[in-house]
Amino acid sequence: MNFLTIPIINRAFLSPMAGFTDRPFRRICKRLEAGFVFGEFVSADGLVHESRNTFKLLEFLEEERPFGIQIFGSDPKIMARASKMVEKFKPNVLDINFGCPVHKVVKRGAGAALLRDLDRLEAIAKAVSDATDLPVTAKIRMGWSMDEIVACEAAHRLERAGVQAVTLHARTKTMGYTGEAVWSAIGDVKRAVAIPVIGNGDIKTASDARRMIRETGCDFVMIGRGAIGNPWIFKETADLLESGREIEPPSLQERGAVCLQQFQWALDFYGFSKGLFEMRKHLAAYAKGLPGAGQFRTTLMKLNQPEEVMQLIRRFFFKSNAGYFRNQGLP
């Protein structure tokens, strides 16, 4: 199975998400069979101004491949320069963000703002495609609002500009992350272009992923918020698409093992203070829906030492099953 010419093991990809798809979480998703992973989106302006923090977002490990870097910006020349800088890090794909609805991005004329200026959107896509030898993909939304649906025209222009695949988040800018994703729009885009189409929006289970593919005809699916606290969704989707078999959800102990592994990787990557800060939202998501999750979150917010957090994870997820814990060789 390939995405473009890149071998993959699964048609379900991890979406780029600011504040979430850092290296520790990507490694977890890859180990749980994500077909492709993307890092957090990167400012083209930050790259050309050589921001140290921005460059850190471009780093990844070989085990994360196939790996994509997503950039955003509003100036074709700056985006072209940024793409040449990204090229040095040798990701498998360079993605352009034309869909972010967040105000601080849109007010700079980037992200979803470009759905109201398709000439500039196409110019950016062409400038990036011409500047780099990397495969270029793009992520869009349906349009600015339900009264301004431009997904098919945008996808057609992107294809014409040299973009090799397009992801559609089936919401508008004004919808943000609320309301129900309009999956029929994915099917419309699939019929409008010859390049691969990746569907995105409201995939919370493996069954959702299969249903999106069946209903829209999209080639791949991209999972964002549905993977937070539930990275097993990738393995579950792979099994369901390949064999039609629904596998058992992870046990409490399996959840705990993943929590401990991701927490340790976060400590290694960030150091303790920032590692704990970044992991709190992930640990709360892993506990969500389980008995005692509220108390778990409350206690977690009060802890300031690594061993205290690990002990909390052990008590909550492993409870009295210390033998399982020791057998896994966990921290």
Tab-separated table of N, CA and C in Angstrom, residues 22-138:
chain	number	residue	atom	x	y	z
A	22	ASP	N	3.211	16.421	19.091
A	22	ASP	CA	4.643	16.542	19.343
A	22	ASP	C	5.288	15.160	19.190
A	23	ARG	N	6.600	15.115	19.343
A	23	ARG	CA	7.315	13.865	19.103
A	23	ARG	C	6.847	12.722	20.006
A	24	PRO	N	6.690	12.929	21.319
A	24	PRO	CA	6.258	11.794	22.150
A	24	PRO	C	4.927	11.192	21.700
A	25	PHE	N	3.958	12.035	21.377
A	25	PHE	CA	2.655	11.510	20.954
A	25	PHE	C	2.748	10.867	19.575
A	26	ARG	N	3.527	11.448	18.682
A	26	ARG	CA	3.683	10.838	17.354
A	26	ARG	C	4.294	9.451	17.466
A	27	ARG	N	5.260	9.286	18.333
A	27	ARG	CA	5.896	7.969	18.494
A	27	ARG	C	4.891	6.942	18.991
A	28	ILE	N	4.022	7.360	19.893
A	28	ILE	CA	2.972	6.456	20.368
A	28	ILE	C	2.069	6.056	19.199
A	29	CYS	N	1.639	7.041	18.424
A	29	CYS	CA	0.736	6.754	17.302
A	29	CYS	C	1.395	5.855	16.266
A	30	LYS	N	2.670	6.070	15.997
A	30	LYS	CA	3.367	5.205	15.046
A	30	LYS	C	3.430	3.778	15.558
A	31	ARG	N	3.707	3.603	16.842
A	31	ARG	CA	3.776	2.250	17.398
A	31	ARG	C	2.416	1.569	17.396
A	32	LEU	N	1.362	2.372	17.342
A	32	LEU	CA	0.012	1.826	17.272
A	32	LEU	C	-0.541	1.903	15.843
A	33	GLU	N	0.389	1.919	14.884
A	33	GLU	CA	0.109	1.657	13.465
A	33	GLU	C	-0.524	2.811	12.697
A	34	ALA	N	-0.272	4.051	13.097
A	34	ALA	CA	-0.666	5.178	12.241
A	34	ALA	C	0.062	5.038	10.906
A	35	GLY	N	-0.657	5.219	9.818
A	35	GLY	CA	-0.050	5.050	8.507
A	35	GLY	C	0.896	6.167	8.125
A	36	PHE	N	0.652	7.349	8.646
A	36	PHE	CA	1.455	8.537	8.329
A	36	PHE	C	1.238	9.495	9.485
A	37	VAL	N	2.273	10.187	9.920
A	37	VAL	CA	2.110	11.152	11.008
A	37	VAL	C	2.628	12.520	10.574
A	38	PHE	N	1.952	13.552	11.067
A	38	PHE	CA	2.349	14.937	10.818
A	38	PHE	C	2.685	15.602	12.138
A	39	GLY	N	3.678	16.476	12.117
A	39	GLY	CA	4.014	17.257	13.290
A	39	GLY	C	3.084	18.451	13.434
A	40	GLU	N	3.333	19.253	14.450
A	40	GLU	CA	2.564	20.478	14.641
A	40	GLU	C	2.857	21.452	13.498
A	41	PHE	N	1.856	22.263	13.121
A	41	PHE	CA	2.104	23.144	11.986
A	41	PHE	C	3.139	24.207	12.336
A	42	VAL	N	3.825	24.677	11.304
A	42	VAL	CA	5.005	25.521	11.453
A	42	VAL	C	4.802	26.821	10.676
A	43	SER	N	5.126	27.931	11.314
A	43	SER	CA	5.000	29.233	10.669
A	43	SER	C	6.123	29.450	9.657
A	44	ALA	N	5.753	29.782	8.428
A	44	ALA	CA	6.761	30.102	7.418
A	44	ALA	C	7.557	31.343	7.822
A	45	ASP	N	6.880	32.315	8.412
A	45	ASP	CA	7.571	33.518	8.874
A	45	ASP	C	8.603	33.153	9.940
A	46	GLY	N	8.221	32.258	10.864
A	46	GLY	CA	9.148	31.823	11.902
A	46	GLY	C	10.377	31.145	11.319
A	47	LEU	N	10.171	30.386	10.253
A	47	LEU	CA	11.299	29.702	9.627
A	47	LEU	C	12.270	30.689	8.980
A	48	VAL	N	11.738	31.606	8.187
A	48	VAL	CA	12.645	32.510	7.477
A	48	VAL	C	13.329	33.481	8.429
A	49	HIS	N	12.739	33.709	9.607
A	49	HIS	CA	13.388	34.527	10.627
A	49	HIS	C	14.243	33.681	11.576
A	50	GLU	N	14.351	32.400	11.255
A	50	GLU	CA	15.246	31.469	11.956
A	50	GLU	C	14.956	31.412	13.458
A	51	SER	N	13.688	31.283	13.790
A	51	SER	CA	13.290	31.112	15.186
A	51	SER	C	13.688	29.720	15.682
A	52	ARG	N	14.416	29.683	16.799
A	52	ARG	CA	14.869	28.402	17.343
A	52	ARG	C	13.692	27.503	17.695
A	53	ASN	N	12.661	28.075	18.295
A	53	ASN	CA	11.498	27.279	18.666
A	53	ASN	C	10.783	26.709	17.451
A	54	THR	N	10.768	27.477	16.370
A	54	THR	CA	10.135	27.004	15.141
A	54	THR	C	10.927	25.845	14.553
A	55	PHE	N	12.240	25.959	14.530
A	55	PHE	CA	13.067	24.885	13.976
A	55	PHE	C	12.897	23.586	14.768
A	56	LYS	N	12.681	23.701	16.068
A	56	LYS	CA	12.514	22.500	16.889
A	56	LYS	C	11.299	21.693	16.444
A	57	LEU	N	10.293	22.388	15.918
A	57	LEU	CA	9.092	21.699	15.447
A	57	LEU	C	9.346	20.852	14.205
A	58	LEU	N	10.456	21.079	13.533
A	58	LEU	CA	10.760	20.338	12.310
A	58	LEU	C	11.493	19.021	12.574
A	59	GLU	N	11.973	18.842	13.798
A	59	GLU	CA	12.796	17.673	14.091
A	59	GLU	C	11.932	16.433	14.302
A	60	PHE	N	12.417	15.317	13.800
A	60	PHE	CA	11.707	14.060	13.988
A	60	PHE	C	12.708	12.908	13.937
A	61	LEU	N	12.272	11.753	14.396
A	61	LEU	CA	13.104	10.553	14.420
A	61	LEU	C	12.795	9.679	13.213
A	62	GLU	N	13.765	8.866	12.815
A	62	GLU	CA	13.558	7.963	11.683
A	62	GLU	C	12.387	7.018	11.929
A	63	GLU	N	12.179	6.634	13.190
A	63	GLU	CA	11.089	5.700	13.490
A	63	GLU	C	9.716	6.309	13.241
A	64	GLU	N	9.655	7.637	13.105
A	64	GLU	CA	8.374	8.297	12.858
A	64	GLU	C	7.967	8.271	11.388
A	65	ARG	N	8.868	7.893	10.511
A	65	ARG	CA	8.530	7.869	9.087
A	65	ARG	C	7.463	6.835	8.790
A	66	PRO	N	6.643	7.124	7.756
A	66	PRO	CA	6.600	8.340	6.943
A	66	PRO	C	6.041	9.523	7.735
A	67	PHE	N	6.723	10.657	7.554
A	67	PHE	CA	6.487	11.842	8.377
A	67	PHE	C	6.284	13.056	7.487
A	68	GLY	N	5.306	13.895	7.862
A	68	GLY	CA	5.050	15.107	7.102
A	68	GLY	C	5.183	16.357	7.951
A	69	ILE	N	5.664	17.413	7.341
A	69	ILE	CA	5.750	18.733	7.972
A	69	ILE	C	4.747	19.649	7.299
A	70	GLN	N	3.959	20.351	8.107
A	70	GLN	CA	2.965	21.282	7.588
A	70	GLN	C	3.377	22.715	7.893
A	71	ILE	N	3.307	23.577	6.890
A	71	ILE	CA	3.648	24.984	7.071
A	71	ILE	C	2.426	25.857	6.753
A	72	PHE	N	2.428	27.069	7.319
A	72	PHE	CA	1.354	28.017	7.012
A	72	PHE	C	1.951	29.395	6.823
A	73	GLY	N	1.268	30.210	6.039
A	73	GLY	CA	1.701	31.578	5.774
A	73	GLY	C	0.815	32.189	4.711
A	74	SER	N	1.076	33.444	4.391
A	74	SER	CA	0.216	34.155	3.439
A	74	SER	C	0.965	34.735	2.246
A	75	ASP	N	2.296	34.681	2.276
A	75	ASP	CA	3.105	35.276	1.215
A	75	ASP	C	3.752	34.174	0.379
A	76	PRO	N	3.473	34.107	-0.920
A	76	PRO	CA	4.043	33.039	-1.741
A	76	PRO	C	5.568	32.972	-1.698
A	77	LYS	N	6.231	34.122	-1.691
A	77	LYS	CA	7.699	34.120	-1.686
A	77	LYS	C	8.245	33.575	-0.370
A	78	ILE	N	7.655	33.986	0.734
A	78	ILE	CA	8.107	33.492	2.045
A	78	ILE	C	7.804	32.002	2.174
A	79	MET	N	6.646	31.586	1.693
A	79	MET	CA	6.307	30.165	1.743
A	79	MET	C	7.287	29.340	0.905
A	80	ALA	N	7.696	29.870	-0.234
A	80	ALA	CA	8.678	29.171	-1.070
A	80	ALA	C	10.015	29.060	-0.352
A	81	ARG	N	10.455	30.159	0.273
A	81	ARG	CA	11.715	30.116	1.029
A	81	ARG	C	11.631	29.125	2.180
A	82	ALA	N	10.501	29.140	2.870
A	82	ALA	CA	10.319	28.218	3.995
A	82	ALA	C	10.356	26.769	3.526
A	83	SER	N	9.777	26.497	2.371
A	83	SER	CA	9.752	25.116	1.873
A	83	SER	C	11.158	24.611	1.585
A	84	LYS	N	12.032	25.496	1.111
A	84	LYS	CA	13.427	25.092	0.883
A	84	LYS	C	14.123	24.778	2.204
A	85	MET	N	13.756	25.489	3.250
A	85	MET	CA	14.342	25.232	4.570
A	85	MET	C	13.826	23.903	5.134
A	86	VAL	N	12.538	23.636	4.931
A	86	VAL	CA	11.960	22.369	5.383
A	86	VAL	C	12.632	21.197	4.682
A	87	GLU	N	12.933	21.387	3.415
A	87	GLU	CA	13.530	20.330	2.593
A	87	GLU	C	14.785	19.746	3.235
A	88	LYS	N	15.540	20.582	3.937
A	88	LYS	CA	16.789	20.136	4.561
A	88	LYS	C	16.552	19.105	5.653
A	89	PHE	N	15.339	19.080	6.216
A	89	PHE	CA	15.030	18.124	7.275
A	89	PHE	C	14.554	16.782	6.720
A	90	LYS	N	14.318	16.731	5.411
A	90	LYS	CA	13.987	15.516	4.680
A	90	LYS	C	12.734	14.780	5.173
A	91	PRO	N	11.630	15.508	5.350
A	91	PRO	CA	10.375	14.795	5.616
A	91	PRO	C	9.936	14.068	4.357
A	92	ASN	N	8.963	13.203	4.485
A	92	ASN	CA	8.447	12.497	3.310
A	92	ASN	C	7.508	13.366	2.493
A	93	VAL	N	6.848	14.318	3.161
A	93	VAL	CA	5.864	15.176	2.504
A	93	VAL	C	5.918	16.565	3.128
A	94	LEU	N	5.655	17.580	2.315
A	94	LEU	CA	5.462	18.949	2.812
A	94	LEU	C	4.006	19.323	2.573
A	95	ASP	N	3.294	19.629	3.655
A	95	ASP	CA	1.878	19.963	3.566
A	95	ASP	C	1.686	21.460	3.801
A	96	ILE	N	0.709	22.034	3.109
A	96	ILE	CA	0.383	23.450	3.278
A	96	ILE	C	-0.957	23.560	3.984
A	97	ASN	N	-1.005	24.379	5.027
A	97	ASN	CA	-2.241	24.573	5.779
A	97	ASN	C	-3.058	25.706	5.168
A	98	PHE	N	-4.205	25.345	4.615
A	98	PHE	CA	-5.166	26.317	4.118
A	98	PHE	C	-6.494	26.192	4.869
A	99	GLY	N	-6.435	25.651	6.103
A	99	GLY	CA	-7.690	25.379	6.788
A	99	GLY	C	-7.791	25.824	8.224
A	100	CYS	N	-6.682	26.251	8.848
A	100	CYS	CA	-6.744	26.597	10.262
A	100	CYS	C	-7.713	27.762	10.485
A	101	PRO	N	-8.704	27.587	11.408
A	101	PRO	CA	-9.679	28.649	11.641
A	101	PRO	C	-9.332	29.575	12.798
A	102	VAL	N	-8.189	29.336	13.451
A	102	VAL	CA	-7.838	30.083	14.657
A	102	VAL	C	-7.567	31.551	14.306
A	103	HIS	N	-8.065	32.449	15.132
A	103	HIS	CA	-8.033	33.887	14.827
A	103	HIS	C	-6.618	34.400	14.576
A	104	LYS	N	-5.654	33.994	15.411
A	104	LYS	CA	-4.311	34.557	15.264
A	104	LYS	C	-3.649	34.143	13.958
A	105	VAL	N	-4.105	33.049	13.360
A	105	VAL	CA	-3.608	32.620	12.049
A	105	VAL	C	-4.370	33.338	10.942
A	106	VAL	N	-5.689	33.346	11.068
A	106	VAL	CA	-6.537	33.951	10.034
A	106	VAL	C	-6.280	35.453	9.899
A	107	LYS	N	-6.047	36.131	11.019
A	107	LYS	CA	-5.856	37.587	10.946
A	107	LYS	C	-4.575	37.956	10.204
A	108	ARG	N	-3.671	36.991	10.052
A	108	ARG	CA	-2.439	37.217	9.283
A	108	ARG	C	-2.613	36.840	7.817
A	109	GLY	N	-3.839	36.506	7.435
A	109	GLY	CA	-4.112	36.160	6.043
A	109	GLY	C	-3.717	34.751	5.691
A	110	ALA	N	-3.498	33.904	6.690
A	110	ALA	CA	-3.068	32.528	6.460
A	110	ALA	C	-4.186	31.552	6.832
A	111	GLY	N	-3.910	30.276	6.714
A	111	GLY	CA	-4.887	29.267	7.081
A	111	GLY	C	-6.178	29.412	6.296
A	112	ALA	N	-7.315	29.349	6.997
A	112	ALA	CA	-8.616	29.396	6.338
A	112	ALA	C	-8.906	30.734	5.679
A	113	ALA	N	-8.162	31.791	6.022
A	113	ALA	CA	-8.370	33.086	5.363
A	113	ALA	C	-8.187	32.969	3.853
A	114	LEU	N	-7.330	32.046	3.430
A	114	LEU	CA	-7.034	31.909	2.007
A	114	LEU	C	-8.172	31.257	1.230
A	115	LEU	N	-9.145	30.702	1.919
A	115	LEU	CA	-10.333	30.178	1.236
A	115	LEU	C	-11.200	31.305	0.694
A	116	ARG	N	-10.904	32.527	1.109
A	116	ARG	CA	-11.575	33.709	0.555
A	116	ARG	C	-10.725	34.415	-0.495
A	117	ASP	N	-9.572	33.841	-0.801
A	117	ASP	CA	-8.682	34.426	-1.812
A	117	ASP	C	-8.015	33.267	-2.557
A	118	LEU	N	-8.772	32.650	-3.440
A	118	LEU	CA	-8.284	31.443	-4.112
A	118	LEU	C	-7.141	31.734	-5.082
A	119	ASP	N	-7.060	32.948	-5.579
A	119	ASP	CA	-5.915	33.294	-6.425
A	119	ASP	C	-4.623	33.217	-5.611
A	120	ARG	N	-4.646	33.767	-4.405
A	120	ARG	CA	-3.460	33.731	-3.554
A	120	ARG	C	-3.198	32.293	-3.087
A	121	LEU	N	-4.240	31.575	-2.762
A	121	LEU	CA	-4.082	30.169	-2.375
A	121	LEU	C	-3.348	29.403	-3.470
A	122	GLU	N	-3.784	29.586	-4.710
A	122	GLU	CA	-3.141	28.888	-5.829
A	122	GLU	C	-1.714	29.369	-6.030
A	123	ALA	N	-1.485	30.654	-5.863
A	123	ALA	CA	-0.126	31.196	-6.030
A	123	ALA	C	0.817	30.625	-4.986
A	124	ILE	N	0.354	30.500	-3.756
A	124	ILE	CA	1.182	29.900	-2.699
A	124	ILE	C	1.490	28.453	-3.032
A	125	ALA	N	0.463	27.703	-3.431
A	125	ALA	CA	0.671	26.291	-3.753
A	125	ALA	C	1.665	26.126	-4.893
A	126	LYS	N	1.567	26.955	-5.904
A	126	LYS	CA	2.489	26.858	-7.039
A	126	LYS	C	3.900	27.261	-6.630
A	127	ALA	N	4.018	28.311	-5.822
A	127	ALA	CA	5.345	28.752	-5.381
A	127	ALA	C	6.038	27.660	-4.573
A	128	VAL	N	5.299	27.010	-3.705
A	128	VAL	CA	5.875	25.940	-2.883
A	128	VAL	C	6.218	24.733	-3.751
A	129	SER	N	5.302	24.338	-4.628
A	129	SER	CA	5.548	23.185	-5.498
A	129	SER	C	6.763	23.405	-6.393
A	130	ASP	N	6.921	24.622	-6.884
A	130	ASP	CA	8.060	24.936	-7.749
A	130	ASP	C	9.369	25.010	-6.980
A	131	ALA	N	9.290	25.334	-5.674
A	131	ALA	CA	10.506	25.578	-4.894
A	131	ALA	C	11.127	24.313	-4.319
A	132	THR	N	10.354	23.253	-4.176
A	132	THR	CA	10.859	22.077	-3.476
A	132	THR	C	10.720	20.813	-4.310
A	133	ASP	N	11.595	19.872	-4.050
A	133	ASP	CA	11.497	18.555	-4.681
A	133	ASP	C	10.649	17.593	-3.854
A	134	LEU	N	10.237	18.035	-2.659
A	134	LEU	CA	9.389	17.193	-1.827
A	134	LEU	C	7.986	17.086	-2.428
A	135	PRO	N	7.301	15.962	-2.229
A	135	PRO	CA	5.885	15.917	-2.598
A	135	PRO	C	5.124	16.951	-1.772
A	136	VAL	N	4.294	17.744	-2.426
A	136	VAL	CA	3.530	18.793	-1.746
A	136	VAL	C	2.064	18.382	-1.683
A	137	THR	N	1.505	18.479	-0.466
A	137	THR	CA	0.086	18.226	-0.257
A	137	THR	C	-0.520	19.461	0.397
A	138	ALA	N	-1.821	19.471	0.541
A	138	ALA	CA	-2.471	20.628	1.158
A	138	ALA	C	-3.702	20.175	1.935
